[in-house]
Amino acid sequence: GDLLPADGVLIQGNDLKIDESALTGESDHVRKSLDKDPLLLSGTHVMEGSGRMVVTAVGVNSQSGIIFTLLGAAGDDEDDGRDKRGD
C-alpha cells in the first residue's frame, strides 16, 4: 500500500492496481495500464504490481490538493455569526 504523493501519467507498469477509495469512495481496486486508464492520482494507494510515472501535479495543484482547497474555501464562506476565535 504505497501512497502516491503526486498526480501523474503511467509510463511503465506491471499488473498495477490502485485503491482510489480516498478520492472516489469506490472500494474496488482499479487496474491501470498504459493503453487504458494511465492516470494516477495523489492520495491513492498502490495495492498490487509496480510502475513508473511522470509527475504532472503536486501539492495544491494535484487532484487531492484541489479537493482540499475547495473544502477549505467552503468552510471559510460559512458565516454563523461568530468571530474567527469562535466566541
PDB file of N, CA, C and O in Angstrom, residues 25-55:
ATOM      1  N   GLY A  25     -14.494   7.017  -3.325  1.00  0.00           N
ATOM      2  CA  GLY A  25     -15.402   6.266  -2.485  1.00  0.00           C
ATOM      3  C   GLY A  25     -15.636   4.852  -2.987  1.00  0.00           C
ATOM      4  O   GLY A  25     -16.270   4.043  -2.321  1.00  0.00           O
ATOM      5  N   GLU A  26     -15.116   4.521  -4.146  1.00  0.00           N
ATOM      6  CA  GLU A  26     -15.267   3.189  -4.747  1.00  0.00           C
ATOM      7  C   GLU A  26     -14.272   2.234  -4.091  1.00  0.00           C
ATOM      8  O   GLU A  26     -13.075   2.496  -4.068  1.00  0.00           O
ATOM      9  N   SER A  27     -14.763   1.127  -3.551  1.00  0.00           N
ATOM     10  CA  SER A  27     -13.907   0.202  -2.811  1.00  0.00           C
ATOM     11  C   SER A  27     -13.129  -0.772  -3.700  1.00  0.00           C
ATOM     12  O   SER A  27     -12.153  -1.359  -3.245  1.00  0.00           O
ATOM     13  N   ASP A  28     -13.555  -0.959  -4.955  1.00  0.00           N
ATOM     14  CA  ASP A  28     -12.846  -1.873  -5.860  1.00  0.00           C
ATOM     15  C   ASP A  28     -11.519  -1.261  -6.299  1.00  0.00           C
ATOM     16  O   ASP A  28     -11.425  -0.064  -6.535  1.00  0.00           O
ATOM     17  N   HIS A  29     -10.512  -2.121  -6.417  1.00  0.00           N
ATOM     18  CA  HIS A  29      -9.215  -1.665  -6.918  1.00  0.00           C
ATOM     19  C   HIS A  29      -9.307  -1.435  -8.420  1.00  0.00           C
ATOM     20  O   HIS A  29      -9.968  -2.189  -9.128  1.00  0.00           O
ATOM     21  N   VAL A  30      -8.629  -0.401  -8.898  1.00  0.00           N
ATOM     22  CA  VAL A  30      -8.680  -0.018 -10.304  1.00  0.00           C
ATOM     23  C   VAL A  30      -7.398  -0.466 -10.993  1.00  0.00           C
ATOM     24  O   VAL A  30      -6.296  -0.119 -10.550  1.00  0.00           O
ATOM     25  N   ARG A  31      -7.554  -1.229 -12.074  1.00  0.00           N
ATOM     26  CA  ARG A  31      -6.384  -1.664 -12.855  1.00  0.00           C
ATOM     27  C   ARG A  31      -5.922  -0.515 -13.742  1.00  0.00           C
ATOM     28  O   ARG A  31      -6.710   0.093 -14.450  1.00  0.00           O
ATOM     29  N   LYS A  32      -4.633  -0.227 -13.698  1.00  0.00           N
ATOM     30  CA  LYS A  32      -4.040   0.840 -14.503  1.00  0.00           C
ATOM     31  C   LYS A  32      -3.105   0.229 -15.533  1.00  0.00           C
ATOM     32  O   LYS A  32      -2.374  -0.720 -15.244  1.00  0.00           O
ATOM     33  N   SER A  33      -3.141   0.767 -16.749  1.00  0.00           N
ATOM     34  CA  SER A  33      -2.226   0.300 -17.789  1.00  0.00           C
ATOM     35  C   SER A  33      -1.923   1.459 -18.729  1.00  0.00           C
ATOM     36  O   SER A  33      -2.603   2.489 -18.697  1.00  0.00           O
ATOM     37  N   LEU A  34      -0.919   1.278 -19.564  1.00  0.00           N
ATOM     38  CA  LEU A  34      -0.503   2.342 -20.482  1.00  0.00           C
ATOM     39  C   LEU A  34      -1.581   2.695 -21.490  1.00  0.00           C
ATOM     40  O   LEU A  34      -1.772   3.858 -21.821  1.00  0.00           O
ATOM     41  N   ASP A  35      -2.303   1.687 -21.975  1.00  0.00           N
ATOM     42  CA  ASP A  35      -3.296   1.938 -23.017  1.00  0.00           C
ATOM     43  C   ASP A  35      -4.696   2.186 -22.478  1.00  0.00           C
ATOM     44  O   ASP A  35      -5.561   2.673 -23.195  1.00  0.00           O
ATOM     45  N   LYS A  36      -4.935   1.876 -21.212  1.00  0.00           N
ATOM     46  CA  LYS A  36      -6.266   2.046 -20.642  1.00  0.00           C
ATOM     47  C   LYS A  36      -6.140   2.596 -19.218  1.00  0.00           C
ATOM     48  O   LYS A  36      -5.620   1.933 -18.331  1.00  0.00           O
ATOM     49  N   ASP A  37      -6.602   3.832 -19.021  1.00  0.00           N
ATOM     50  CA  ASP A  37      -6.595   4.485 -17.707  1.00  0.00           C
ATOM     51  C   ASP A  37      -5.191   4.636 -17.116  1.00  0.00           C
ATOM     52  O   ASP A  37      -4.884   4.058 -16.072  1.00  0.00           O
ATOM     53  N   PRO A  38      -4.320   5.426 -17.757  1.00  0.00           N
ATOM     54  CA  PRO A  38      -2.953   5.594 -17.261  1.00  0.00           C
ATOM     55  C   PRO A  38      -2.782   6.692 -16.201  1.00  0.00           C
ATOM     56  O   PRO A  38      -1.671   6.912 -15.728  1.00  0.00           O
ATOM     57  N   LEU A  39      -3.866   7.383 -15.808  1.00  0.00           N
ATOM     58  CA  LEU A  39      -3.735   8.484 -14.855  1.00  0.00           C
ATOM     59  C   LEU A  39      -3.679   7.968 -13.419  1.00  0.00           C
ATOM     60  O   LEU A  39      -4.512   7.181 -12.993  1.00  0.00           O
ATOM     61  N   LEU A  40      -2.684   8.435 -12.678  1.00  0.00           N
ATOM     62  CA  LEU A  40      -2.513   8.087 -11.276  1.00  0.00           C
ATOM     63  C   LEU A  40      -2.712   9.356 -10.452  1.00  0.00           C
ATOM     64  O   LEU A  40      -2.197  10.416 -10.812  1.00  0.00           O
ATOM     65  N   LEU A  41      -3.447   9.244  -9.355  1.00  0.00           N
ATOM     66  CA  LEU A  41      -3.808  10.420  -8.573  1.00  0.00           C
ATOM     67  C   LEU A  41      -3.190  10.379  -7.176  1.00  0.00           C
ATOM     68  O   LEU A  41      -3.136   9.311  -6.538  1.00  0.00           O
ATOM     69  N   SER A  42      -2.756  11.528  -6.695  1.00  0.00           N
ATOM     70  CA  SER A  42      -2.185  11.609  -5.356  1.00  0.00           C
ATOM     71  C   SER A  42      -3.244  11.260  -4.320  1.00  0.00           C
ATOM     72  O   SER A  42      -4.436  11.468  -4.526  1.00  0.00           O
ATOM     73  N   GLY A  43      -2.790  10.693  -3.215  1.00  0.00           N
ATOM     74  CA  GLY A  43      -3.704  10.296  -2.160  1.00  0.00           C
ATOM     75  C   GLY A  43      -4.264   8.905  -2.330  1.00  0.00           C
ATOM     76  O   GLY A  43      -4.988   8.417  -1.471  1.00  0.00           O
ATOM     77  N   THR A  44      -3.946   8.245  -3.441  1.00  0.00           N
ATOM     78  CA  THR A  44      -4.394   6.873  -3.662  1.00  0.00           C
ATOM     79  C   THR A  44      -3.266   5.911  -3.293  1.00  0.00           C
ATOM     80  O   THR A  44      -2.118   6.323  -3.137  1.00  0.00           O
ATOM     81  N   HIS A  45      -3.611   4.643  -3.135  1.00  0.00           N
ATOM     82  CA  HIS A  45      -2.635   3.642  -2.694  1.00  0.00           C
ATOM     83  C   HIS A  45      -2.426   2.558  -3.742  1.00  0.00           C
ATOM     84  O   HIS A  45      -3.389   2.082  -4.329  1.00  0.00           O
ATOM     85  N   VAL A  46      -1.169   2.164  -3.916  1.00  0.00           N
ATOM     86  CA  VAL A  46      -0.818   1.035  -4.787  1.00  0.00           C
ATOM     87  C   VAL A  46      -1.102  -0.239  -3.999  1.00  0.00           C
ATOM     88  O   VAL A  46      -0.568  -0.434  -2.909  1.00  0.00           O
ATOM     89  N   MET A  47      -1.956  -1.099  -4.543  1.00  0.00           N
ATOM     90  CA  MET A  47      -2.320  -2.332  -3.854  1.00  0.00           C
ATOM     91  C   MET A  47      -1.613  -3.557  -4.428  1.00  0.00           C
ATOM     92  O   MET A  47      -1.316  -4.490  -3.691  1.00  0.00           O
ATOM     93  N   GLU A  48      -1.375  -3.542  -5.737  1.00  0.00           N
ATOM     94  CA  GLU A  48      -0.682  -4.653  -6.391  1.00  0.00           C
ATOM     95  C   GLU A  48       0.169  -4.112  -7.519  1.00  0.00           C
ATOM     96  O   GLU A  48      -0.136  -3.070  -8.095  1.00  0.00           O
ATOM     97  N   GLY A  49       1.206  -4.854  -7.865  1.00  0.00           N
ATOM     98  CA  GLY A  49       2.022  -4.526  -9.020  1.00  0.00           C
ATOM     99  C   GLY A  49       3.013  -3.417  -8.760  1.00  0.00           C
ATOM    100  O   GLY A  49       3.292  -3.046  -7.624  1.00  0.00           O
ATOM    101  N   SER A  50       3.542  -2.905  -9.868  1.00  0.00           N
ATOM    102  CA  SER A  50       4.536  -1.837  -9.794  1.00  0.00           C
ATOM    103  C   SER A  50       4.431  -0.982 -11.041  1.00  0.00           C
ATOM    104  O   SER A  50       3.784  -1.353 -12.017  1.00  0.00           O
ATOM    105  N   GLY A  51       5.065   0.169 -10.995  1.00  0.00           N
ATOM    106  CA  GLY A  51       5.046   1.039 -12.158  1.00  0.00           C
ATOM    107  C   GLY A  51       5.896   2.281 -11.971  1.00  0.00           C
ATOM    108  O   GLY A  51       6.403   2.544 -10.881  1.00  0.00           O
ATOM    109  N   ARG A  52       6.031   2.998 -13.059  1.00  0.00           N
ATOM    110  CA  ARG A  52       6.725   4.288 -13.065  1.00  0.00           C
ATOM    111  C   ARG A  52       5.791   5.309 -13.687  1.00  0.00           C
ATOM    112  O   ARG A  52       5.030   4.983 -14.602  1.00  0.00           O
ATOM    113  N   MET A  53       5.865   6.538 -13.196  1.00  0.00           N
ATOM    114  CA  MET A  53       5.006   7.583 -13.744  1.00  0.00           C
ATOM    115  C   MET A  53       5.780   8.870 -13.907  1.00  0.00           C
ATOM    116  O   MET A  53       6.797   9.093 -13.254  1.00  0.00           O
ATOM    117  N   VAL A  54       5.255   9.712 -14.799  1.00  0.00           N
ATOM    118  CA  VAL A  54       5.760  11.071 -14.947  1.00  0.00           C
ATOM    119  C   VAL A  54       4.841  11.952 -14.118  1.00  0.00           C
ATOM    120  O   VAL A  54       3.616  11.935 -14.300  1.00  0.00           O
ATOM    121  N   VAL A  55       5.400  12.688 -13.187  1.00  0.00           N
ATOM    122  CA  VAL A  55       4.610  13.548 -12.307  1.00  0.00           C
ATOM    123  C   VAL A  55       4.075  14.744 -13.091  1.00  0.00           C
ATOM    124  O   VAL A  55       4.820  15.398 -13.823  1.00  0.00           O
TER     125      VAL A  55
END
